[in-house]
Amino acid sequence: MKLLVQFLTIVAALAAEAEVASDGKVELHKPVGEDGEGLYTASTKGCFDVINAATPIVLDSIDKIELPTDRPLVIVDYGTADAGTSLGLMSKITDAARSRNSDLEISLQYEDQKDNEWKSVFNHALGYKTVTDAYGVELSSPYKGGANGVFVSACGVSFHEQAYPTGTVDFGMSFTAMHWLSSAPQGLVGRDELQAANCAASDSNCGSAEREQGASDFNKIITARAKELKKGGRMVIVNFSKSAEGHYLGKTERGVSMWDSFKSAWDRLAAEGMISEAERLAISFPSYYRSMKEVEEGAKTVENIKVVSVEEKVVRCPYNEAWVNGESQKAGRSARQHAEWFVPTTRTWSESTFKNALDDSRDKDAIMKRFWSNYVDIVEADPAVHHMDYVHSYLVLEKE
Ligand SMILES: C[S@@+](CC[C@H](N)C(=O)[O-])C[C@H]1O[C@@H](n2cnc3c(N)ncnc32)[C@H](O)[C@@H]1O
Ligand SMILES: *[C@@H]1O[C@H](CO)[C@@H](O)[C@H](O)[C@H]1NC(C)=O
C-alpha cells in the first residue's frame, strides 16, 4: 500500500520493475526520468477509483448527520494505510461539513494496525508531502496547522476491537480494508476451489468454515462500530463482495476469471512434478466475499444499527483497461511485458497464501517463481481477457 501514493509517472510505471521483497511484498522501484510527469500509476488507480465511487455516498451521509454543537465533528478512516488515497475525500468531507457550519472544529482520525506505515500517514495528513492522485491531481490536506480548526490524530488499534470511546464517532468510513478474516480456517484444503467465492452455490459445505468466520468477524466489526458511533452517526464500509450474478474480485462478466488462471498456473506445477497432489489442493484463502444479502442480514442482527443502504459497484482493472485502450502497447509493452506488468498486482496480496500451501521442505521461492511465470504465460497468450476487476459492496449504516 505504501506504493499507492508514491508519485510515479505513468511512463515511469510502465518501465518500473516489480521486485518481491523477502516478506513477499512486491515493490515498484521508481526509475529515473521525468517523462510523462503528472500522469498516474496503474497501481494506485484502483484504490482511488473505489474511493471516488464511494464519494457521493459519503458526502450524502455527511449531509444527513447531525453536526455537534459543543465539540468537534469526529471523522474516522478505518484501515487508512498511508492516508493518501482518502486525502481528497477528507478535504471534501471537511468542506461539506463546514458549508453547514463554518465554525465547526473537525477531528480527522486515522486508524490502522499498529505496524502501519504511520510516518507516511502524518506526512500526508499534516501536509508535509503532497499526494498526487491517479489522475495527476494534487491533493492537499484539509489540515492547516490547526489554525483553521482541523485536527489530525491516529489510532493503532485493530478494527476488530472497539478502537474509540463509546459514542464519540460522528462518521466512519473504510475502503478495501476489511476483507481478510481474523483467522485462517483453511476450509478449502483438500479441494479444488481456492477460496470460498469459487464454491458452487449448490455446495453448502464448500467454504463453510470461511463463511462462518466471515459472519463472526462481521458481527464483531459492526458491534465495535455500533459502540463507537454517536447516536445518529453514520458509517460507510466498502468491502469486497460477491454479487448475485456470482461476480467477485477478478471474476466479472468479461474475460477470464483470475482464480481460474491461478488454478491453471498452480496445477501446471503439479503436472510438471514440482508439487505433490496434496500441495496442489492445499490452497485456502482466508477471506470470504459476502453477498449484499449476507451484509444486510448480518448488520440487522447488531443492536442499535440500522442499514441505510447497501449497493454493489464494479471498478474496472486499470491494467486490463490500459491494454484494451492501447495505452500499454503505446508505452512500448509487448504482450509478455504487459503480462509481467499486470501479474504483480495479483501477487502482492496472494503470494503468502500460495506459499503457505507448499511443504516446508520445498525451495518455496523457486516454486513461486515458476508459478508466477506460469501465470505470465497465460496472460501473455491473450492480455485482453485478463483482469482483476474489483467487486465491492458499499454499505451505509446509522446508529440508532
Ligand atoms: C488494501 S489497504 C486499503 C487502504 C485504503 N483504505 C485504500 O482504500 O486505499 C488495506 C489496509 O487495511 C489495513 N488493515 C487490515 N486489517 C486491519 C485491522 N484489523 N485493523 C486495522 N487496519 C487493518 C491494512 O493495514 C491496510 O493498510
Ligand atoms: C468484509 O469481508 C470479510 C470477509 O472477507 C468479513 O470478515 C468482514 O466482516 C467484512 N466486513 C464488513 C464490514 O463488511
GROMACS .gro file of C-alpha atoms and ligand atoms in nm:
model
  441
    1MET     CA    1   0.000   0.000   0.000
    2LYS     CA    2   0.297   0.225   0.051
    3LEU     CA    3   0.341   0.249  -0.319
    4LEU     CA    4  -0.017   0.365  -0.354
    5VAL     CA    5   0.060   0.728  -0.324
    6GLN     CA    6   0.419   0.728  -0.431
    7PHE     CA    7   0.441   0.974  -0.708
    8LEU     CA    8   0.523   0.770  -1.012
    9THR     CA    9   0.453   0.892  -1.359
   10ILE     CA   10   0.276   0.658  -1.594
   11VAL     CA   11   0.580   0.631  -1.813
   12ALA     CA   12   0.786   0.556  -1.506
   13ALA     CA   13   0.533   0.297  -1.400
   14LEU     CA   14   0.547   0.135  -1.738
   15ALA     CA   15   0.919   0.098  -1.707
   16ALA     CA   16   0.906   0.015  -1.337
   17GLU     CA   17   1.028  -0.320  -1.229
   18ALA     CA   18   0.837  -0.521  -0.979
   19GLU     CA   19   1.051  -0.689  -0.722
   20VAL     CA   20   0.940  -0.915  -0.445
   21ALA     CA   21   1.096  -0.832  -0.109
   22SER     CA   22   1.183  -1.100   0.145
   23ASP     CA   23   0.844  -1.059   0.313
   24GLY     CA   24   0.675  -1.150  -0.013
   25LYS     CA   25   0.555  -0.797  -0.082
   26VAL     CA   26   0.603  -0.663  -0.428
   27GLU     CA   27   0.752  -0.321  -0.460
   28LEU     CA   28   0.775  -0.099  -0.759
   29HIS     CA   29   1.105   0.073  -0.793
   30LYS     CA   30   1.089   0.425  -0.913
   31PRO     CA   31   1.301   0.457  -1.220
   32VAL     CA   32   1.472   0.778  -1.317
   33GLY     CA   33   1.336   1.020  -1.571
   34GLU     CA   34   1.056   1.268  -1.565
   35ASP     CA   35   0.882   1.179  -1.890
   36GLY     CA   36   0.509   1.187  -1.853
   37GLU     CA   37   0.519   1.363  -1.518
   38GLY     CA   38   0.170   1.437  -1.390
   39LEU     CA   39   0.020   1.112  -1.508
   40TYR     CA   40  -0.076   0.820  -1.289
   41THR     CA   41   0.038   0.476  -1.199
   42ALA     CA   42  -0.199   0.190  -1.251
   43SER     CA   43  -0.110   0.053  -0.911
   44THR     CA   44  -0.271   0.350  -0.739
   45LYS     CA   45  -0.566   0.389  -0.972
   46GLY     CA   46  -0.786   0.105  -0.848
   47CYS     CA   47  -0.795   0.229  -0.489
   48PHE     CA   48  -0.855   0.591  -0.593
   49ASP     CA   49  -1.137   0.474  -0.823
   50VAL     CA   50  -1.305   0.281  -0.541
   51ILE     CA   51  -1.291   0.587  -0.313
   52ASN     CA   52  -1.421   0.805  -0.597
   53ALA     CA   53  -1.709   0.562  -0.646
   54ALA     CA   54  -1.792   0.592  -0.274
   55THR     CA   55  -1.764   0.971  -0.262
   56PRO     CA   56  -2.131   1.061  -0.339
   57ILE     CA   57  -2.248   0.810  -0.076
   58VAL     CA   58  -2.006   0.953   0.180
   59LEU     CA   59  -2.100   1.315   0.111
   60ASP     CA   60  -2.469   1.230   0.128
   61SER     CA   61  -2.411   1.089   0.478
   62ILE     CA   62  -2.212   1.396   0.583
   63ASP     CA   63  -2.515   1.597   0.474
   64LYS     CA   64  -2.754   1.384   0.677
   65ILE     CA   65  -2.574   1.352   1.012
   66GLU     CA   66  -2.641   1.597   1.288
   67LEU     CA   67  -2.341   1.824   1.344
   68PRO     CA   68  -2.223   1.859   1.703
   69THR     CA   69  -2.253   2.199   1.871
   70ASP     CA   70  -2.037   2.154   2.178
   71ARG     CA   71  -1.742   1.951   2.050
   72PRO     CA   72  -1.560   1.879   1.724
   73LEU     CA   73  -1.701   1.665   1.444
   74VAL     CA   74  -1.516   1.331   1.454
   75ILE     CA   75  -1.438   1.157   1.123
   76VAL     CA   76  -1.256   0.819   1.117
   77ASP     CA   77  -1.090   0.644   0.823
   78TYR     CA   78  -1.055   0.279   0.929
   79GLY     CA   79  -0.774   0.082   0.760
   80THR     CA   80  -0.635   0.402   0.610
   81ALA     CA   81  -0.293   0.262   0.504
   82ASP     CA   82  -0.085   0.578   0.446
   83ALA     CA   83  -0.378   0.827   0.444
   84GLY     CA   84  -0.300   0.912   0.082
   85THR     CA   85  -0.592   0.762  -0.107
   86SER     CA   86  -0.855   0.918   0.123
   87LEU     CA   87  -0.691   1.261   0.146
   88GLY     CA   88  -0.901   1.421  -0.127
   89LEU     CA   89  -1.216   1.281   0.028
   90MET     CA   90  -1.115   1.415   0.370
   91SER     CA   91  -1.100   1.763   0.215
   92LYS     CA   92  -1.443   1.716   0.056
   93ILE     CA   93  -1.588   1.596   0.388
   94THR     CA   94  -1.438   1.895   0.569
   95ASP     CA   95  -1.574   2.136   0.307
   96ALA     CA   96  -1.920   1.975   0.316
   97ALA     CA   97  -1.942   1.992   0.696
   98ARG     CA   98  -1.806   2.348   0.700
   99SER     CA   99  -2.065   2.457   0.443
  100ARG     CA  100  -2.324   2.370   0.707
  101ASN     CA  101  -2.136   2.532   0.995
  102SER     CA  102  -1.832   2.739   0.909
  103ASP     CA  103  -1.707   2.749   1.270
  104LEU     CA  104  -1.715   2.375   1.319
  105GLU     CA  105  -1.398   2.217   1.454
  106ILE     CA  106  -1.313   1.887   1.287
  107SER     CA  107  -1.111   1.596   1.420
  108LEU     CA  108  -0.971   1.372   1.146
  109GLN     CA  109  -0.889   1.031   1.287
  110TYR     CA  110  -0.672   0.780   1.102
  111GLU     CA  111  -0.699   0.416   1.205
  112ASP     CA  112  -0.492   0.115   1.100
  113GLN     CA  113  -0.287  -0.171   1.251
  114LYS     CA  114  -0.011  -0.085   1.496
  115ASP     CA  115   0.266  -0.166   1.247
  116ASN     CA  116   0.118   0.051   0.974
  117GLU     CA  117   0.333   0.298   0.786
  118TRP     CA  118   0.240   0.579   1.025
  119LYS     CA  119   0.519   0.808   0.918
  120SER     CA  120   0.352   0.850   0.578
  121VAL     CA  121   0.012   0.895   0.743
  122PHE     CA  122   0.149   1.204   0.917
  123ASN     CA  123   0.341   1.325   0.615
  124HIS     CA  124   0.023   1.315   0.406
  125ALA     CA  125  -0.240   1.417   0.660
  126LEU     CA  126  -0.031   1.701   0.801
  127GLY     CA  127   0.062   1.822   0.455
  128TYR     CA  128   0.437   1.759   0.465
  129LYS     CA  129   0.407   1.556   0.147
  130THR     CA  130   0.173   1.625  -0.141
  131VAL     CA  131  -0.030   1.334  -0.272
  132THR     CA  132  -0.096   1.314  -0.643
  133ASP     CA  133  -0.400   1.105  -0.728
  134ALA     CA  134  -0.440   0.851  -1.007
  135TYR     CA  135  -0.540   1.128  -1.249
  136GLY     CA  136  -0.246   1.356  -1.178
  137VAL     CA  137  -0.443   1.587  -0.950
  138GLU     CA  138  -0.254   1.718  -0.647
  139LEU     CA  139  -0.442   1.662  -0.326
  140SER     CA  140  -0.383   1.879  -0.025
  141SER     CA  141  -0.476   1.800   0.331
  142PRO     CA  142  -0.755   1.999   0.496
  143TYR     CA  143  -0.519   2.035   0.793
  144LYS     CA  144  -0.365   2.381   0.804
  145GLY     CA  145  -0.156   2.374   1.119
  146GLY     CA  146  -0.465   2.364   1.341
  147ALA     CA  147  -0.529   2.731   1.271
  148ASN     CA  148  -0.848   2.655   1.080
  149GLY     CA  149  -0.988   2.417   1.340
  150VAL     CA  150  -0.894   2.093   1.166
  151PHE     CA  151  -0.702   1.844   1.382
  152VAL     CA  152  -0.533   1.515   1.296
  153SER     CA  153  -0.488   1.207   1.518
  154ALA     CA  154  -0.406   0.842   1.463
  155CYS     CA  155  -0.505   0.515   1.628
  156GLY     CA  156  -0.323   0.178   1.604
  157VAL     CA  157  -0.595  -0.047   1.747
  158SER     CA  158  -0.731  -0.317   1.513
  159PHE     CA  159  -1.082  -0.254   1.383
  160HIS     CA  160  -1.178  -0.599   1.508
  161GLU     CA  161  -1.183  -0.432   1.852
  162GLN     CA  162  -1.352  -0.118   1.977
  163ALA     CA  163  -1.090   0.142   1.886
  164TYR     CA  164  -1.259   0.466   2.002
  165PRO     CA  165  -1.455   0.560   2.315
  166THR     CA  166  -1.827   0.486   2.320
  167GLY     CA  167  -2.047   0.736   2.138
  168THR     CA  168  -1.767   0.958   2.011
  169VAL     CA  169  -1.753   0.900   1.633
  170ASP     CA  170  -1.983   1.105   1.408
  171PHE     CA  171  -1.881   0.947   1.081
  172GLY     CA  172  -1.668   0.643   0.999
  173MET     CA  173  -1.554   0.508   0.664
  174SER     CA  174  -1.347   0.215   0.546
  175PHE     CA  175  -1.231   0.130   0.196
  176THR     CA  176  -1.098  -0.208   0.082
  177ALA     CA  177  -0.956  -0.285   0.426
  178MET     CA  178  -1.183  -0.538   0.596
  179HIS     CA  179  -1.164  -0.836   0.362
  180TRP     CA  180  -0.916  -1.060   0.549
  181LEU     CA  181  -1.061  -1.296   0.805
  182SER     CA  182  -0.923  -1.260   1.157
  183SER     CA  183  -0.804  -1.623   1.139
  184ALA     CA  184  -0.738  -1.870   0.858
  185PRO     CA  185  -0.995  -2.152   0.878
  186GLN     CA  186  -0.821  -2.343   0.590
  187GLY     CA  187  -1.161  -2.485   0.498
  188LEU     CA  188  -1.069  -2.536   0.133
  189VAL     CA  189  -0.762  -2.751   0.187
  190GLY     CA  190  -0.813  -3.078   0.000
  191ARG     CA  191  -1.049  -2.918  -0.251
  192ASP     CA  192  -1.004  -2.774  -0.599
  193GLU     CA  193  -1.157  -2.437  -0.501
  194LEU     CA  194  -0.900  -2.181  -0.390
  195GLN     CA  195  -1.136  -1.962  -0.198
  196ALA     CA  196  -1.495  -1.964  -0.077
  197ALA     CA  197  -1.614  -1.742  -0.362
  198ASN     CA  198  -1.509  -2.016  -0.608
  199CYS     CA  199  -1.754  -2.263  -0.449
  200ALA     CA  200  -2.072  -2.353  -0.635
  201ALA     CA  201  -2.382  -2.203  -0.472
  202SER     CA  202  -2.538  -2.550  -0.450
  203ASP     CA  203  -2.246  -2.687  -0.245
  204SER     CA  204  -2.310  -2.553   0.105
  205ASN     CA  205  -2.021  -2.749   0.260
  206CYS     CA  206  -1.768  -2.577   0.039
  207GLY     CA  207  -1.613  -2.279   0.219
  208SER     CA  208  -1.850  -2.309   0.515
  209ALA     CA  209  -1.569  -2.250   0.767
  210GLU     CA  210  -1.482  -1.927   0.587
  211ARG     CA  211  -1.847  -1.825   0.571
  212GLU     CA  212  -1.885  -1.876   0.946
  213GLN     CA  213  -1.563  -1.692   1.027
  214GLY     CA  214  -1.672  -1.408   0.797
  215ALA     CA  215  -2.007  -1.384   0.974
  216SER     CA  216  -1.849  -1.380   1.317
  217ASP     CA  217  -1.587  -1.120   1.214
  218PHE     CA  218  -1.857  -0.908   1.053
  219ASN     CA  219  -2.060  -0.915   1.373
  220LYS     CA  220  -1.758  -0.818   1.581
  221ILE     CA  221  -1.656  -0.536   1.346
  222ILE     CA  222  -2.005  -0.387   1.326
  223THR     CA  223  -2.067  -0.428   1.700
  224ALA     CA  224  -1.748  -0.232   1.772
  225ARG     CA  225  -1.853   0.045   1.530
  226ALA     CA  226  -2.203   0.049   1.686
  227LYS     CA  227  -2.036   0.132   2.018
  228GLU     CA  228  -1.808   0.398   1.877
  229LEU     CA  229  -2.069   0.583   1.674
  230LYS     CA  230  -2.270   0.851   1.840
  231LYS     CA  231  -2.648   0.833   1.807
  232GLY     CA  232  -2.741   0.937   1.455
  233GLY     CA  233  -2.380   0.889   1.341
  234ARG     CA  234  -2.304   0.703   1.020
  235MET     CA  235  -2.051   0.463   0.874
  236VAL     CA  236  -1.973   0.378   0.511
  237ILE     CA  237  -1.800   0.043   0.459
  238VAL     CA  238  -1.666  -0.063   0.122
  239ASN     CA  239  -1.566  -0.429   0.131
  240PHE     CA  240  -1.501  -0.697  -0.130
  241SER     CA  241  -1.821  -0.887  -0.201
  242LYS     CA  242  -1.983  -1.147  -0.423
  243SER     CA  243  -2.266  -1.026  -0.641
  244ALA     CA  244  -2.593  -1.206  -0.710
  245GLU     CA  245  -2.454  -1.289  -1.058
  246GLY     CA  246  -2.159  -1.459  -0.890
  247HIS     CA  247  -1.907  -1.183  -0.964
  248TYR     CA  248  -1.621  -1.106  -0.728
  249LEU     CA  249  -1.259  -0.987  -0.732
  250GLY     CA  250  -1.104  -1.088  -1.065
  251LYS     CA  251  -1.420  -1.260  -1.189
  252THR     CA  252  -1.681  -1.050  -1.367
  253GLU     CA  253  -1.894  -1.082  -1.679
  254ARG     CA  254  -1.589  -1.026  -1.900
  255GLY     CA  255  -1.277  -1.218  -1.985
  256VAL     CA  256  -1.124  -1.500  -1.784
  257SER     CA  257  -1.150  -1.543  -1.408
  258MET     CA  258  -0.827  -1.455  -1.231
  259TRP     CA  259  -0.898  -1.751  -1.000
  260ASP     CA  260  -0.918  -1.992  -1.294
  261SER     CA  261  -0.582  -1.861  -1.411
  262PHE     CA  262  -0.434  -1.901  -1.060
  263LYS     CA  263  -0.565  -2.257  -1.068
  264SER     CA  264  -0.420  -2.337  -1.411
  265ALA     CA  265  -0.083  -2.186  -1.319
  266TRP     CA  266  -0.079  -2.386  -0.994
  267ASP     CA  267  -0.200  -2.712  -1.149
  268ARG     CA  268   0.079  -2.680  -1.405
  269LEU     CA  269   0.329  -2.704  -1.117
  270ALA     CA  270   0.176  -3.042  -1.030
  271ALA     CA  271   0.180  -3.155  -1.393
  272GLU     CA  272   0.549  -3.060  -1.407
  273GLY     CA  273   0.617  -3.263  -1.092
  274MET     CA  274   0.720  -2.958  -0.887
  275ILE     CA  275   0.448  -3.003  -0.624
  276SER     CA  276   0.259  -3.301  -0.483
  277GLU     CA  277  -0.114  -3.370  -0.517
  278ALA     CA  278  -0.161  -3.266  -0.151
  279GLU     CA  279   0.011  -2.934  -0.218
  280ARG     CA  280  -0.194  -2.887  -0.533
  281LEU     CA  281  -0.508  -2.896  -0.320
  282ALA     CA  282  -0.372  -2.708  -0.017
  283ILE     CA  283  -0.465  -2.350  -0.111
  284SER     CA  284  -0.727  -2.186   0.108
  285PHE     CA  285  -0.760  -1.806   0.103
  286PRO     CA  286  -0.852  -1.656   0.442
  287SER     CA  287  -1.124  -1.432   0.304
  288TYR     CA  288  -1.494  -1.455   0.234
  289TYR     CA  289  -1.677  -1.230  -0.008
  290ARG     CA  290  -2.019  -1.169   0.142
  291SER     CA  291  -2.329  -1.115  -0.070
  292MET     CA  292  -2.533  -0.797  -0.025
  293LYS     CA  293  -2.796  -1.013   0.140
  294GLU     CA  294  -2.546  -1.150   0.390
  295VAL     CA  295  -2.416  -0.798   0.457
  296GLU     CA  296  -2.764  -0.663   0.515
  297GLU     CA  297  -2.885  -0.954   0.725
  298GLY     CA  298  -2.564  -0.957   0.927
  299ALA     CA  299  -2.592  -0.587   1.006
  300LYS     CA  300  -2.954  -0.629   1.113
  301THR     CA  301  -2.851  -0.863   1.393
  302VAL     CA  302  -2.636  -0.590   1.554
  303GLU     CA  303  -2.817  -0.388   1.815
  304ASN     CA  304  -2.870  -0.015   1.762
  305ILE     CA  305  -2.758  -0.030   1.399
  306LYS     CA  306  -2.977   0.046   1.102
  307VAL     CA  307  -2.888  -0.034   0.741
  308VAL     CA  308  -2.942   0.287   0.543
  309SER     CA  309  -2.843   0.132   0.210
  310VAL     CA  310  -2.626  -0.132   0.051
  311GLU     CA  311  -2.527  -0.140  -0.312
  312GLU     CA  312  -2.271  -0.307  -0.532
  313LYS     CA  313  -2.024  -0.149  -0.770
  314VAL     CA  314  -1.762  -0.284  -1.004
  315VAL     CA  315  -1.440  -0.089  -1.056
  316ARG     CA  316  -1.254  -0.198  -1.366
  317CYS     CA  317  -0.899  -0.327  -1.355
  318PRO     CA  318  -0.672  -0.041  -1.467
  319TYR     CA  319  -0.410  -0.282  -1.605
  320ASN     CA  320  -0.664  -0.450  -1.829
  321GLU     CA  321  -0.802  -0.114  -1.937
  322ALA     CA  322  -0.455   0.001  -2.033
  323TRP     CA  323  -0.425  -0.297  -2.270
  324VAL     CA  324  -0.776  -0.273  -2.409
  325ASN     CA  325  -0.746   0.101  -2.482
  326GLY     CA  326  -0.397   0.062  -2.624
  327GLU     CA  327  -0.208   0.264  -2.360
  328SER     CA  328   0.002  -0.032  -2.264
  329GLN     CA  329   0.106  -0.100  -2.625
  330LYS     CA  330   0.168   0.271  -2.680
  331ALA     CA  331   0.406   0.260  -2.387
  332GLY     CA  332   0.602   0.002  -2.582
  333ARG     CA  333   0.491  -0.309  -2.399
  334SER     CA  334   0.477  -0.639  -2.577
  335ALA     CA  335   0.210  -0.888  -2.468
  336ARG     CA  336   0.469  -1.053  -2.243
  337GLN     CA  337   0.578  -0.722  -2.091
  338HIS     CA  338   0.217  -0.628  -2.031
  339ALA     CA  339   0.164  -0.963  -1.856
  340GLU     CA  340   0.475  -0.902  -1.643
  341TRP     CA  341   0.336  -0.561  -1.551
  342PHE     CA  342  -0.013  -0.687  -1.460
  343VAL     CA  343   0.064  -1.009  -1.271
  344PRO     CA  344   0.235  -0.842  -0.969
  345THR     CA  345  -0.091  -0.666  -0.882
  346THR     CA  346  -0.237  -1.011  -0.816
  347ARG     CA  347   0.080  -1.123  -0.641
  348THR     CA  348   0.111  -0.859  -0.367
  349TRP     CA  349  -0.180  -0.991  -0.164
  350SER     CA  350  -0.190  -1.359  -0.266
  351GLU     CA  351   0.172  -1.479  -0.256
  352SER     CA  352   0.172  -1.570   0.114
  353THR     CA  353  -0.137  -1.791   0.076
  354PHE     CA  354   0.016  -1.983  -0.215
  355LYS     CA  355   0.346  -2.019  -0.031
  356ASN     CA  356   0.162  -2.149   0.270
  357ALA     CA  357   0.029  -2.441   0.061
  358LEU     CA  358   0.383  -2.566   0.000
  359ASP     CA  359   0.559  -2.820   0.219
  360ASP     CA  360   0.827  -2.666   0.442
  361SER     CA  361   1.092  -2.890   0.283
  362ARG     CA  362   1.046  -2.710  -0.052
  363ASP     CA  363   1.251  -2.437  -0.208
  364LYS     CA  364   0.942  -2.217  -0.187
  365ASP     CA  365   1.090  -1.919  -0.367
  366ALA     CA  366   1.191  -2.126  -0.668
  367ILE     CA  367   0.844  -2.282  -0.691
  368MET     CA  368   0.672  -1.947  -0.655
  369LYS     CA  369   0.892  -1.802  -0.926
  370ARG     CA  370   0.779  -2.079  -1.157
  371PHE     CA  371   0.414  -2.027  -1.056
  372TRP     CA  372   0.418  -1.656  -1.139
  373SER     CA  373   0.595  -1.723  -1.464
  374ASN     CA  374   0.317  -1.975  -1.549
  375TYR     CA  375   0.060  -1.701  -1.485
  376VAL     CA  376   0.256  -1.459  -1.704
  377ASP     CA  377   0.249  -1.722  -1.983
  378ILE     CA  378  -0.130  -1.745  -1.952
  379VAL     CA  379  -0.181  -1.367  -1.967
  380GLU     CA  380   0.068  -1.322  -2.249
  381ALA     CA  381  -0.137  -1.552  -2.473
  382ASP     CA  382  -0.431  -1.304  -2.469
  383PRO     CA  383  -0.383  -0.998  -2.243
  384ALA     CA  384  -0.725  -0.851  -2.327
  385VAL     CA  385  -0.916  -1.117  -2.131
  386HIS     CA  386  -0.713  -1.099  -1.807
  387HIS     CA  387  -0.811  -0.856  -1.534
  388MET     CA  388  -0.853  -0.804  -1.163
  389ASP     CA  389  -1.184  -0.614  -1.165
  390TYR     CA  390  -1.297  -0.511  -0.817
  391VAL     CA  391  -1.643  -0.602  -0.690
  392HIS     CA  392  -1.737  -0.427  -0.365
  393SER     CA  393  -2.043  -0.379  -0.151
  394TYR     CA  394  -2.098  -0.019  -0.039
  395LEU     CA  395  -2.277  -0.033   0.295
  396VAL     CA  396  -2.418   0.268   0.481
  397LEU     CA  397  -2.504   0.220   0.849
  398GLU     CA  398  -2.661   0.450   1.103
  399LYS     CA  399  -2.650   0.429   1.482
  400GLU     CA  400  -3.000   0.439   1.627
  401LIG     C1  401  -0.575  -0.251   0.077
  401LIG     S1  402  -0.532  -0.135   0.200
  401LIG     C2  403  -0.656  -0.010   0.173
  401LIG     C3  404  -0.609   0.127   0.214
  401LIG     C4  405  -0.706   0.241   0.188
  401LIG     N1  406  -0.822   0.231   0.273
  401LIG     C5  407  -0.744   0.249   0.042
  401LIG     O1  408  -0.859   0.219   0.009
  401LIG     O2  409  -0.659   0.287  -0.038
  401LIG     C6  410  -0.588  -0.220   0.348
  401LIG     C7  411  -0.548  -0.157   0.480
  401LIG     O3  412  -0.624  -0.219   0.585
  401LIG     C8  413  -0.543  -0.230   0.698
  401LIG     N2  414  -0.594  -0.332   0.790
  401LIG     C9  415  -0.603  -0.465   0.769
  401LIG     N3  416  -0.650  -0.528   0.878
  401LIG    C10  417  -0.670  -0.432   0.972
  401LIG    C11  418  -0.717  -0.434   1.106
  401LIG     N4  419  -0.751  -0.549   1.165
  401LIG     N5  420  -0.726  -0.316   1.173
  401LIG    C12  421  -0.691  -0.200   1.113
  401LIG     N6  422  -0.647  -0.193   0.986
  401LIG    C13  423  -0.636  -0.306   0.916
  401LIG    C14  424  -0.408  -0.267   0.639
  401LIG     O4  425  -0.304  -0.243   0.732
  401LIG    C15  426  -0.402  -0.177   0.515
  401LIG     O5  427  -0.343  -0.054   0.545
  402LIG     C1  428  -1.561  -0.780   0.497
  402LIG     O1  429  -1.535  -0.911   0.448
  402LIG     C2  430  -1.476  -1.001   0.541
  402LIG     C3  431  -1.460  -1.136   0.478
  402LIG     O2  432  -1.353  -1.146   0.391
  402LIG     C4  433  -1.560  -1.017   0.664
  402LIG     O3  434  -1.494  -1.099   0.759
  402LIG     C5  435  -1.583  -0.882   0.724
  402LIG     O4  436  -1.667  -0.895   0.836
  402LIG     C6  437  -1.646  -0.791   0.621
  402LIG     N1  438  -1.664  -0.664   0.685
  402LIG     C7  439  -1.762  -0.583   0.658
  402LIG     C8  440  -1.776  -0.469   0.748
  402LIG     O5  441  -1.837  -0.599   0.564
   0.00000   0.00000   0.00000
